[in-house]
Coordinates of C-alpha atoms in Angstrom, one line a residue:
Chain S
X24 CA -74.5 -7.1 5.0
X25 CA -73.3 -9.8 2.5
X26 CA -72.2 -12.2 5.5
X27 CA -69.0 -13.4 6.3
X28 CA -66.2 -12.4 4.8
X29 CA -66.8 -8.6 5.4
X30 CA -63.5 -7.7 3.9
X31 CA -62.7 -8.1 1.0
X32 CA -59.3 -9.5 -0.3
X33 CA -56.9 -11.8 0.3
X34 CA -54.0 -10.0 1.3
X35 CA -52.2 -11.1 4.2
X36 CA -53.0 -8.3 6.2
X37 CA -56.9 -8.1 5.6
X38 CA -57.0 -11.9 6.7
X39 CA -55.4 -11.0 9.6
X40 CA -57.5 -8.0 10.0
X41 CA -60.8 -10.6 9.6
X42 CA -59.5 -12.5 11.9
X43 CA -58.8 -9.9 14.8
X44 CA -62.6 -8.6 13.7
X45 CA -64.1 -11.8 14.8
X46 CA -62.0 -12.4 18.4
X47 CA -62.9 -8.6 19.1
X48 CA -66.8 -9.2 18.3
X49 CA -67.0 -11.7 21.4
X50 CA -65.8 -8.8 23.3
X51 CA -67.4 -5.2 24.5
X52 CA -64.3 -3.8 23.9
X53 CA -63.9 -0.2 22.2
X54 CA -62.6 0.0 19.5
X55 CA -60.6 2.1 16.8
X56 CA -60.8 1.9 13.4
X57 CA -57.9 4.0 11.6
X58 CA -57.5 4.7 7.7
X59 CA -57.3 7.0 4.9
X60 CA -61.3 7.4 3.6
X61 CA -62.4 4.6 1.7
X62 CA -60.7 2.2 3.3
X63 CA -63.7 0.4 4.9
X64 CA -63.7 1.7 8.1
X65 CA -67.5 1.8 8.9
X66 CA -67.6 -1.9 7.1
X67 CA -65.0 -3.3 10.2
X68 CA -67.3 -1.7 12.2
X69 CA -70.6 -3.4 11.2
X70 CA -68.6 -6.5 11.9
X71 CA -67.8 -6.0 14.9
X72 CA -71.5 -5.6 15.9
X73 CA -72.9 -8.0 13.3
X74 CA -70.3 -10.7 14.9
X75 CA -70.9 -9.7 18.2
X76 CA -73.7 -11.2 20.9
X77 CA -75.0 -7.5 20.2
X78 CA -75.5 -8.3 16.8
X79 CA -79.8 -8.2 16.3
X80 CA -79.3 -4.8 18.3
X81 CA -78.9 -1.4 16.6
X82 CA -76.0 -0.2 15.0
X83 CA -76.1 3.5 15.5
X84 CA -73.8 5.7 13.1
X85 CA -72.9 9.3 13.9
X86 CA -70.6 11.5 11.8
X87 CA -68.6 13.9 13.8
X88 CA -67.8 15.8 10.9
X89 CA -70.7 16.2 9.3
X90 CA -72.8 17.5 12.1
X91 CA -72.4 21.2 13.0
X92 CA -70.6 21.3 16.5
X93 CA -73.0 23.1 18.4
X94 CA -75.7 20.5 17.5
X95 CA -73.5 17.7 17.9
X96 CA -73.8 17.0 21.6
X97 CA -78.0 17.2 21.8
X98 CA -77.8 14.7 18.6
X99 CA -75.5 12.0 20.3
X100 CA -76.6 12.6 24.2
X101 CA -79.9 14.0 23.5
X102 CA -82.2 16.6 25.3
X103 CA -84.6 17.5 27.9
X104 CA -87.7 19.9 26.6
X105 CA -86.5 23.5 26.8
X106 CA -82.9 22.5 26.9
X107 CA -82.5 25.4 24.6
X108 CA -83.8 27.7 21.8
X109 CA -86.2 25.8 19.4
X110 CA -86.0 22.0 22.2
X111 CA -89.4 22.1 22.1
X112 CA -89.7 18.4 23.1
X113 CA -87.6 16.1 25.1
X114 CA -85.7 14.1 22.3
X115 CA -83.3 10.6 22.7
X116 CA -79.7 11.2 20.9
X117 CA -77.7 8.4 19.4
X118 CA -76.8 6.7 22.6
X119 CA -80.4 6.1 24.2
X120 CA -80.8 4.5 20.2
X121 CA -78.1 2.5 20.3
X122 CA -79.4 1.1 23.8
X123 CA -78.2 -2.4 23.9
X124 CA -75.8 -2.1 20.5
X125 CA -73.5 -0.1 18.9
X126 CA -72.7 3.2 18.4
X127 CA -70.1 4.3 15.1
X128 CA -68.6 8.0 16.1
X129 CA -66.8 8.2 13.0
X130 CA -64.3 11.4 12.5
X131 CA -64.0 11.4 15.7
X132 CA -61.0 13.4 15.5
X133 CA -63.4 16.4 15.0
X134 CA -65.2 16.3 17.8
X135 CA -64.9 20.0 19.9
X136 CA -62.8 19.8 23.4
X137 CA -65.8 19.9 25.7
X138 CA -67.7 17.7 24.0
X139 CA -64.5 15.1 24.0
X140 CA -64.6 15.3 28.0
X141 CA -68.1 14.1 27.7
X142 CA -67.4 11.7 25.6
X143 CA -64.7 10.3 28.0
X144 CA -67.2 10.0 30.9
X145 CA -69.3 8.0 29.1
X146 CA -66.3 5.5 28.2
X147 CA -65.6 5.6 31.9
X148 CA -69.0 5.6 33.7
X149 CA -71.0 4.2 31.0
X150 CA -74.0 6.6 31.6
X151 CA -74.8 9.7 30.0
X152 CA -76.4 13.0 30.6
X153 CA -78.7 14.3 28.1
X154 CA -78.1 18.2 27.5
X155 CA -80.4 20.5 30.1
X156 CA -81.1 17.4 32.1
X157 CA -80.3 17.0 36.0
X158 CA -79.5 13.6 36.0
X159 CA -77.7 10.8 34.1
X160 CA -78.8 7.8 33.0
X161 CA -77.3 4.2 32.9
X162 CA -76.3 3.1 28.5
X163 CA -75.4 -0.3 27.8
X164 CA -73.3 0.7 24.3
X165 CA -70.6 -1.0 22.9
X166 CA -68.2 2.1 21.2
X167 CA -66.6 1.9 18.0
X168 CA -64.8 5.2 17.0
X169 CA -63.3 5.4 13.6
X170 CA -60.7 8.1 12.3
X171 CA -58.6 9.4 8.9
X172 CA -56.8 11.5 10.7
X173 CA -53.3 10.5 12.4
X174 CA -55.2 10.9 16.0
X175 CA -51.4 10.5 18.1
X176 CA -50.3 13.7 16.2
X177 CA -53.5 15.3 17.3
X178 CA -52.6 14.0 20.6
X179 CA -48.7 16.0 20.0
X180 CA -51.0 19.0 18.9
X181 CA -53.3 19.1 21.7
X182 CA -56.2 19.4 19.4
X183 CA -57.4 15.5 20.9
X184 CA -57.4 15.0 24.6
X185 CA -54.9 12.0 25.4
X186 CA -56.8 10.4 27.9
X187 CA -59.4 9.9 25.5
X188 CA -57.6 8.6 22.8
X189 CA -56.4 5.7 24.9
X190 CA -59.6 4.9 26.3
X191 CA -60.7 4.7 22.7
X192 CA -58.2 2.4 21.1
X193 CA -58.2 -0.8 23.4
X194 CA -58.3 -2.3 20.3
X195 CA -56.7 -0.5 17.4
X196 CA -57.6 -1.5 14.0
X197 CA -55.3 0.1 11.1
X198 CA -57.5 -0.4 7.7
X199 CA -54.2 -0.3 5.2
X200 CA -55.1 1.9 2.0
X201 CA -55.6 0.1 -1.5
X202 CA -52.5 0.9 -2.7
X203 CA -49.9 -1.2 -0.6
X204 CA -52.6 -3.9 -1.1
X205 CA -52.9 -4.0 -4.7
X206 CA -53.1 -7.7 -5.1
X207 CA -56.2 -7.4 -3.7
X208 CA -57.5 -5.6 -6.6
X209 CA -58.0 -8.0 -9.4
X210 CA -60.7 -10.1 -6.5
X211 CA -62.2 -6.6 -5.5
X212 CA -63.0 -5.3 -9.1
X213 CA -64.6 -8.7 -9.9
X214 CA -66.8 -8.1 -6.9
X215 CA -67.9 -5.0 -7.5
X216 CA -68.7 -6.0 -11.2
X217 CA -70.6 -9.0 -9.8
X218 CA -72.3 -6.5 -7.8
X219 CA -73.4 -3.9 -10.1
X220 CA -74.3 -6.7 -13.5
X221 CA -76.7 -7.8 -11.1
X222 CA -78.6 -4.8 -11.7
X223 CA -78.5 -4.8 -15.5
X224 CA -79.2 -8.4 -15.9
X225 CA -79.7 -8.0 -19.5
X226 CA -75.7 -7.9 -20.1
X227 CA -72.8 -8.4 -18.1
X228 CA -69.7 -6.4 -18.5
X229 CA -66.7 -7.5 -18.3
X230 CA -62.8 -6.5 -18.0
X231 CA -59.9 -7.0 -20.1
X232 CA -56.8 -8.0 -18.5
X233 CA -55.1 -5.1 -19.7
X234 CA -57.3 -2.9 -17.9
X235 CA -56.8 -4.6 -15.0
X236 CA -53.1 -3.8 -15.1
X237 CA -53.9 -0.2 -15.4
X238 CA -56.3 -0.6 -12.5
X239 CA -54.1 -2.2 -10.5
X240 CA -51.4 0.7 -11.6
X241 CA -53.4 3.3 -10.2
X242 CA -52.8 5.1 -6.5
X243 CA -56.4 5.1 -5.6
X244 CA -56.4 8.2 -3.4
X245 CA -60.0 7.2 -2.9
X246 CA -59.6 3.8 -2.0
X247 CA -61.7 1.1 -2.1
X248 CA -64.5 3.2 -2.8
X249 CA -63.1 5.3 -5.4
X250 CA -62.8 1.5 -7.0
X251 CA -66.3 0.9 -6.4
X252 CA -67.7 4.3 -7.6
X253 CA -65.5 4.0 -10.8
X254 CA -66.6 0.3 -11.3
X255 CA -70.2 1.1 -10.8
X256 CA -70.1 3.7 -12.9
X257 CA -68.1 1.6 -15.8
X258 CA -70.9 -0.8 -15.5
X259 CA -73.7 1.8 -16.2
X260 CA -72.0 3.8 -19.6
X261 CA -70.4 0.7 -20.8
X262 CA -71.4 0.7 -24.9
X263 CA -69.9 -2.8 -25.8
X264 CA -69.8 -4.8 -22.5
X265 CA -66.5 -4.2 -22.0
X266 CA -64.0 -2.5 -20.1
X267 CA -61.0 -1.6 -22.4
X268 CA -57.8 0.5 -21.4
X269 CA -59.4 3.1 -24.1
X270 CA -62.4 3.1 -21.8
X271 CA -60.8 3.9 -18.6
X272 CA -60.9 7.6 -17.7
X273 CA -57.9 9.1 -18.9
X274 CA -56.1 9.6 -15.3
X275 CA -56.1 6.1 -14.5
X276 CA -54.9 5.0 -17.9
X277 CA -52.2 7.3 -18.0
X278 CA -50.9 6.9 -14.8
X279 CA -48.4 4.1 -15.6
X280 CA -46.7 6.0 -18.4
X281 CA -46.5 9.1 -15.9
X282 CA -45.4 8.0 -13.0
X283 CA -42.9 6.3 -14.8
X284 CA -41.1 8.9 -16.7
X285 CA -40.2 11.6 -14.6
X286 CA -40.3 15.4 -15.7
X287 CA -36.8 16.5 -16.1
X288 CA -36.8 19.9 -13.8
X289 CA -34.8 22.9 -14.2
X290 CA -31.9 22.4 -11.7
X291 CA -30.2 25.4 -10.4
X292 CA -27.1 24.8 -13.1
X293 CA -29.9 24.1 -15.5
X294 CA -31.0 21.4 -18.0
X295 CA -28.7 20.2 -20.5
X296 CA -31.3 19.9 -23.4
X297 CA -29.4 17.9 -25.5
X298 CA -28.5 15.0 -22.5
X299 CA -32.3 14.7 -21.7
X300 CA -33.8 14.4 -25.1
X301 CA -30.9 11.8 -25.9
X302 CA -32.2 10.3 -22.5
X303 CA -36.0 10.3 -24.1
X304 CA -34.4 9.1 -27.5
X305 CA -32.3 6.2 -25.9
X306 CA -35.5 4.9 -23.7
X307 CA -38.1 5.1 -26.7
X308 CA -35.2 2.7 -28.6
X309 CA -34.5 0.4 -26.1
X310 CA -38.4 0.0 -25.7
X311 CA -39.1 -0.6 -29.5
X312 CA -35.8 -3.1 -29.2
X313 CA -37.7 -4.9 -26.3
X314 CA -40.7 -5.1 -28.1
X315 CA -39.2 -6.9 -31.4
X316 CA -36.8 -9.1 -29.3
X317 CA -33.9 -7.6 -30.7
X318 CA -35.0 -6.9 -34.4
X319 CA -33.8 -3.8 -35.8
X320 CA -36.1 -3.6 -39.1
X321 CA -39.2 -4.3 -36.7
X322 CA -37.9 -1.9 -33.9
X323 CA -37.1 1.0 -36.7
X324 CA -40.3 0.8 -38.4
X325 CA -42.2 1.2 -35.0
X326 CA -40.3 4.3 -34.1
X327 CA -41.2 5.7 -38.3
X328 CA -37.6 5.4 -38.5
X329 CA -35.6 3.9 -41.8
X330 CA -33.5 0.7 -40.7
X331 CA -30.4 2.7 -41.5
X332 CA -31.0 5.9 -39.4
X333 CA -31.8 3.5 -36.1
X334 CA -28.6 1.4 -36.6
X335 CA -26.6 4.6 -37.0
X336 CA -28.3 6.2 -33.6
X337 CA -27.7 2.8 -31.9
X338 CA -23.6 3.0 -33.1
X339 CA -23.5 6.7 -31.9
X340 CA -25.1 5.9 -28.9
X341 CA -24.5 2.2 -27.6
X342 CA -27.8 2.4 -26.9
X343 CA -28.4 -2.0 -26.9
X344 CA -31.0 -3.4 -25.3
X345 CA -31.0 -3.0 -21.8
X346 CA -27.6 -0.8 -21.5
X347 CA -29.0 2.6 -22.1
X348 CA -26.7 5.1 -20.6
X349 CA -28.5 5.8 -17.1
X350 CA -29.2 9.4 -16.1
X351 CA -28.4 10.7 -12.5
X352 CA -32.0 9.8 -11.0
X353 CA -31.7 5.9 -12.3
X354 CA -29.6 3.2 -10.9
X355 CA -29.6 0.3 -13.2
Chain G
X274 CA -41.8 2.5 21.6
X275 CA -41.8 -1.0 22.9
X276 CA -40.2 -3.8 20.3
X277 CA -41.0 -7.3 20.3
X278 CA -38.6 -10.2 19.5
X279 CA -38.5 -9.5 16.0
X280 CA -37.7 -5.6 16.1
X281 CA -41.2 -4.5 15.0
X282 CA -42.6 -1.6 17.5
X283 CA -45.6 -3.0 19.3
X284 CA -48.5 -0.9 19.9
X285 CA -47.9 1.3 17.0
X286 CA -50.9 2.7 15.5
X287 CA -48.5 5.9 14.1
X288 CA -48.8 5.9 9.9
X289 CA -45.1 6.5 10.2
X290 CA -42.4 4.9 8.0
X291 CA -40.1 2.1 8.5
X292 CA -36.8 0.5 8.2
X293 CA -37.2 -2.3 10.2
X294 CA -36.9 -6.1 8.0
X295 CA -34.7 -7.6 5.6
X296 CA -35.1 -7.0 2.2
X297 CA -33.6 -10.0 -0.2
X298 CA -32.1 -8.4 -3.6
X299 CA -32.6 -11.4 -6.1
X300 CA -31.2 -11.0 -9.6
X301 CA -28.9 -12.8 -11.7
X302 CA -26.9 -9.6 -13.1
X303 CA -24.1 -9.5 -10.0
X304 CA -23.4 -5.7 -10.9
X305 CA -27.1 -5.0 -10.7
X306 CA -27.3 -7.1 -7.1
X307 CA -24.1 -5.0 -5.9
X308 CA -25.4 -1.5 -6.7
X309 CA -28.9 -2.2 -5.1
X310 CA -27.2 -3.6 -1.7
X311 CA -25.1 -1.0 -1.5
X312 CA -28.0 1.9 -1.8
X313 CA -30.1 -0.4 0.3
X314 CA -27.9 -0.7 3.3
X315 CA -26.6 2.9 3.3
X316 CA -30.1 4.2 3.5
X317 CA -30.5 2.1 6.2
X318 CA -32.1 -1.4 5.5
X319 CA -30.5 -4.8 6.4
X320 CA -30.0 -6.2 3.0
X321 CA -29.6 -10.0 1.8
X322 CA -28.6 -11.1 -2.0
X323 CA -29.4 -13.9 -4.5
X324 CA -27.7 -14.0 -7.9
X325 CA -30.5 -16.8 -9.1
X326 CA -33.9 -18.4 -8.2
X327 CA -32.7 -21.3 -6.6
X328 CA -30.5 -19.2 -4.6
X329 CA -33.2 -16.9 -4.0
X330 CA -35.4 -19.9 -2.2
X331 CA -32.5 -21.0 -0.6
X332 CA -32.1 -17.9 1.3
X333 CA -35.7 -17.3 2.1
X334 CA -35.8 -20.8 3.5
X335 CA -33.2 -20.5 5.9
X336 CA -33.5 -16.6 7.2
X337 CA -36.3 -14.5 7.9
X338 CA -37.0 -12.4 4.7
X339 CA -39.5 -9.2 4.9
X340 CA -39.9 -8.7 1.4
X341 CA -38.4 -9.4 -1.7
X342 CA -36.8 -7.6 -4.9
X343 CA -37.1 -9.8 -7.7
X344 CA -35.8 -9.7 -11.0
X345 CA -38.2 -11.2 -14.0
X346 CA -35.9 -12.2 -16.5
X347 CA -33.0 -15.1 -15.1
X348 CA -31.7 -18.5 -16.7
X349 CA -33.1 -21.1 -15.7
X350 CA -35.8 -20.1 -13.4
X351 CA -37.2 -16.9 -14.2
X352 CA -38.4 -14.5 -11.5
X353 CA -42.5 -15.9 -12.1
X354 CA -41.0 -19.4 -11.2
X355 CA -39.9 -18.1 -7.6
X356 CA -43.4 -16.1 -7.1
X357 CA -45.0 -19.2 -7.8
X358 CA -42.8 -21.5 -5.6
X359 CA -42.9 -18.6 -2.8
X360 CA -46.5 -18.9 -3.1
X361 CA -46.7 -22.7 -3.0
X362 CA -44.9 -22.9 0.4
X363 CA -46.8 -22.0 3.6
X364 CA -43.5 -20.4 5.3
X365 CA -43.1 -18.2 2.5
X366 CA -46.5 -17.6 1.0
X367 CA -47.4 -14.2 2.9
X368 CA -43.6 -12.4 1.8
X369 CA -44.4 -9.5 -0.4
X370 CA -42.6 -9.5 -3.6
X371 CA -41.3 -6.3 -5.4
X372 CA -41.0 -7.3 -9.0
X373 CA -38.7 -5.3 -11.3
X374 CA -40.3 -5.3 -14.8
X375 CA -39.3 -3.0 -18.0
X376 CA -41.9 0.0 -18.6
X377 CA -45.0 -0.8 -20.1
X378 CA -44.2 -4.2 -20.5
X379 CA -47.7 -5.8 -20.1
X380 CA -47.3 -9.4 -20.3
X381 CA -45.1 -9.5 -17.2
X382 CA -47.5 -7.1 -15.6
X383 CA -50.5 -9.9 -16.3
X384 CA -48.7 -12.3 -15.2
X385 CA -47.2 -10.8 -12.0
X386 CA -50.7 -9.8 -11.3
X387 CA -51.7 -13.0 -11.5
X388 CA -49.3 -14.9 -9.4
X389 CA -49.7 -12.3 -6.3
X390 CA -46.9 -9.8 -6.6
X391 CA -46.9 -7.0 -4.0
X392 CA -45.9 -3.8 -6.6
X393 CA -43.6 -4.1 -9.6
X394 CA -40.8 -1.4 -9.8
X395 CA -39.8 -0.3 -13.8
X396 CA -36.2 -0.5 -14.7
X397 CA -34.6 1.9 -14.6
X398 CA -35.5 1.9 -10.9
X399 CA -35.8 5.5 -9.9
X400 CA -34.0 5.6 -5.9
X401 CA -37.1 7.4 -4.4
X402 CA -39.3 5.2 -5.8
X403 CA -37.4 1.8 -4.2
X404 CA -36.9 3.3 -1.0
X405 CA -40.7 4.1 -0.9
X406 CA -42.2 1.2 -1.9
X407 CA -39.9 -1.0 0.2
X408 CA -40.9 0.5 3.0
X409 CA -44.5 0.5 2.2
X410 CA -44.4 -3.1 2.4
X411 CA -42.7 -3.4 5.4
X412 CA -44.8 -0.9 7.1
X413 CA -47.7 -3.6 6.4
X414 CA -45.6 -6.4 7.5
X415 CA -45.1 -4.6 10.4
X416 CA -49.1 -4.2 11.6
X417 CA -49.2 -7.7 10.4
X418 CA -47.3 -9.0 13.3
X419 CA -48.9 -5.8 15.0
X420 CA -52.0 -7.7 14.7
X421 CA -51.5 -11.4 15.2
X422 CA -49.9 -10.2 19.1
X423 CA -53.1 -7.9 19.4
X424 CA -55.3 -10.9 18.1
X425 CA -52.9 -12.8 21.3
X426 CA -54.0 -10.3 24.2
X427 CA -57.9 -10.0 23.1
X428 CA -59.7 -12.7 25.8

């Protein structure tokens, strides 16, 4: 843990986010930690417990969803010897190790229906009962559940029991994907470049502001991490110490241009071939136009056109800078 | 769903989208401001409109603004002139801003990057695309105040 901040960023929503982190850590409250993956879910988490009075205590992670169901219950409650085929010894599950901490159930939206009812006991009683055992025992566990999944429509769906889901989110934390806080990204990419020079110390790479743009372009369906893994992985094949728009995987540098112009589809009355390629035509102009301030020689020779062949398109089309006829989709 | 003073739902952790807020159109073309309060408000949003910077600050001083569409190139003071200013001032420094830029026009994308911009939208502004980013940043603005009445009940 890097100490305080944990987040990352500067947007006004991860400052507020920091500073509910810290009021909740001088709390036991449970807690639930919602976003798409990547997002930094389990990092809220260990600040919570690193914040909290709990904090030189363990910090116990289970995934849900990686752990096959049937083993899932004897891994966080534990078993008696004998409890079933191949418990050959008694064994503590994730909540006799968290004793005194935290526990993480992360994906919790996969947990099976039984084992959910369990779970909700524990929230309520604050004791558990290992599997095959007679008796329950007293934990002292703070519970921090994270999720990617839109838990109230699994609550519609009846796949997540709804008693549960409010005993989980006493204190809801929504972790707000990297793409409606892309000011943040300029700050995160130079931390994780920080982060990964430092293990090449012999040469520190470095991003053009160009890329940047095209980073900061990008969706990120992966999130922060997708950031990280890209950065980190930049840092390693980098040939010249730099990170150039040319160097940038080919779906992150392209994205700009294709998100921007649309496909023209086949409508049920058809495509009229001749408006959309005059469309294409008009926008490739206006964009030379742009780019020469206005100067026709300049513009003409960028689009390996003769001066005289661009000035007789622009007549026949009207097509000045910043008028081009819009199409049905565009407004201005 | 319960609303608090300001007509943002309280309590809601749903992903869901969102209306809710008032979107300031700032540009100094008038036909350009007309056509974008008109789609705004018929698909919903409460709308306010600046022909120029100054204007633009004027407005956002004296109403509650939830995010901002703002045009790069006006006389006088350009669209980077009210980022900065918007920055500058406590009241207004958290307001995300919607920038409209020309495609692949890189300089303004440094520079809005630099200043703090929310998103920029490309002229020609594609409908789908300004509905959805709009409300994008007033979803966030929404758990923002979410938050800071959660951060109020935590003892």
């Amino acid at each position: 843990m890097d100490g305080f901040p944990f987040l990352i960023g500067q947007h006004p929503l991860i400052q507020k986010i920091q500073v509910l982190i810290k009021k909740v850590s001088s709390t036991d409250a449970t807690v639930l930690v919602m976003g798409e993956s990547g997002t930094g879910k389990e990092l809220v988490a260990r600040a919570i417990h690193a914040l909290s009075t709990r904090g030189d205590r363990p910090f116990i992670p289970v995934n849900c969803g990686a752990i096959p169901a049937e083993l899932l219950e004897s891994e966080i409650f534990g078993h008696e010897r004998g409890a079933f085929t191949g418990a050959i010894g008694a064994r503590a599950g994730m909540f006799q190790l968290a004793n005194g901490g935290t526990i993480f159930l992360d994906e919790v939206g996969e947990m099976s229906p039984p084992l959910q009812v369990k779970l909700l006991r524990v929230l309520q009683d604050r004791e558990i009962r290992p599997v095959g055992a007679d008796r329950t025992m007293k934990v002292d566990v703070r519970v921090i559940a994270a999720t990617n999944k839109d838990l109230q429509h699994e609550v519609d769906r009846n796949a997540f029991r709804e008693d549960l889901f409010y005993r989980l989110q006493v204190i809801p934390i929504i972790m707000p994907p990297l793409r409606e806080r892309r000011s943040d990204i300029p700050l995160l990419v130079e931390h994780f470049l920080e982060k990964h020079n430092r293990k090449k110390p012999e040469r520190t790479v470095q991003i053009t502001e160009e890329a940047m743009v095209h980073l900061w372009e990008y969706d990120w369906p992966g999130n922060v991490r997708e950031l990280e893994n890209l950065l980190e992985r930049m840092v390693i094949l980098s040939e010249d110490a730099a990170i150039r728009v040319e160097t940038l995987p080919s779906n992150i540098r392209s994205f700009i241009s294709e998100k921007r112009i649309p496909k023209p589809s086949l409508t049920a009355s058809g495509l009229d071939l001749n408006s959309a390629v005059e469309e294409f035509e008009n926008r490739l102009i206006e964009e030379a136009l742009r780019r020469t301030k206005g100067n026709k020689q300049a513009a003409a020779r960028l689009l390996g056109l003769k001066r005289t062949t661009l000035v007789a398109k622009l007549r026949r089309r009207k097509a000045v800078p910043g008028t081009v006829q819009p199409s049905q989709n565009y407004l201005l | 769903m319960a609303m608090d003073e300001n007509g943002y739902r309280t309590g809601d952790t749903r992903m869901d989208v969102t209306n809710a807020g008032r979107v300031l159109v700032v540009d100094d073309d008038k036909h350009a401001v007309e056509i974008l309060y008109r789609l705004l408000q018929k698909e919903g949003f409460e709308v306010l409109r600046a022909q120029s910077g100054k204007e633009a600050l004027a407005t956002v001083a004296a109403e509650n603004v939830d995010v901002i569409l703002l045009d790069v190139m006006m006389p006088e003071m350009d669209g980077f002139a009210v980022c900065e200013a918007l920055r500058a001032a406590e009241r207004t420094r958290e307001i995300p801003i919607i920038l409209l830029t020309a495609k692949d026009d890189m300089e303004t994308r440094v520079l809005g990057m630099k200043l703090g911009v929310s998103e920029f939208l490309t002229k020609p502004i594609n409908k789908r695309e300004l509905f959805t980013r709009i409300r994008a940043q007033l979803h966030q603005r929404g758990l923002e105040h979410g938050i800071v009445s959660l951060v109020d009940r935590v003892d």
